[in-house]
């Protein structure tokens, strides 16, 4: 059984690790290629796009893929819709692996959060919330904040940004996981008074949210885009492995599944490029 994992995320790598080396399975991980030096998962790896839903469907057929796992970033909606279309065309079972988000959990913790629907909406309300922003939405989409002349930005990403950007911006190149102590120090050292992030979920970059809550720093959070309907969704790699084991009939996978602690804002775990 050939399993194709669309990813580059922490969850995609973990799924590949759990499936790698299991007799009767061939695992290929596909990376978009947006990060210059990605952390490669075990097994076969391909880098680059497929050419839309039609190209992905053709690749599935030509390479004899029997199961497709969409473990891409929660904000990579285009590839998710392409995956759904390709799976339907090629008649390949599809699973979406989506880490739990932060928006629904944080209000109960007492954070000062301001959910918005887009980067443009985030930029529109930002000047009313602060003047020194910690921008952690990734290096793509900086153009949305180019007009915020009254705001100074600290932008953190894995690779250097390109294209239009805010006039007053300092770039911090770093790769998580990040510690709570480190995030506290960063907010204090740069006198950050507002945090901008996406509802990426996961633990690798969550300490910044805890540090912001402790410091009373408001958080502007961009909600996740909608995904394709009718696709089975699980919240962790273990759930994906159980799905593969059931459909592929591989009993050896049972011993590899480990219980997960409840999702929350916890430090630790490798990153996926958004910081």
Coordinates of N, CA and C in Angstrom, one line a residue, residues 9 26 44 50 117 143 171 245:
X9 N 4.6 19.8 7.9 CA 4.2 20.2 9.3 C 4.8 19.2 10.3
X26 N 4.5 1.6 1.8 CA 5.4 2.5 1.1 C 4.9 3.9 1.4
X44 N 10.6 8.2 1.6 CA 10.7 8.9 0.3 C 10.1 10.3 0.5
X50 N 2.1 20.0 -7.6 CA 1.7 18.9 -8.5 C 1.0 19.5 -9.8
X117 N -10.7 37.9 10.4 CA -10.9 36.9 9.3 C -9.8 36.9 8.3
X143 N 2.8 42.1 2.9 CA 2.3 43.3 2.2 C 1.0 43.9 2.9
X171 N 13.7 42.0 11.5 CA 13.5 40.6 11.2 C 14.4 39.7 12.1
X245 N -4.0 2.0 9.4 CA -4.0 0.6 9.8 C -5.3 -0.1 9.5

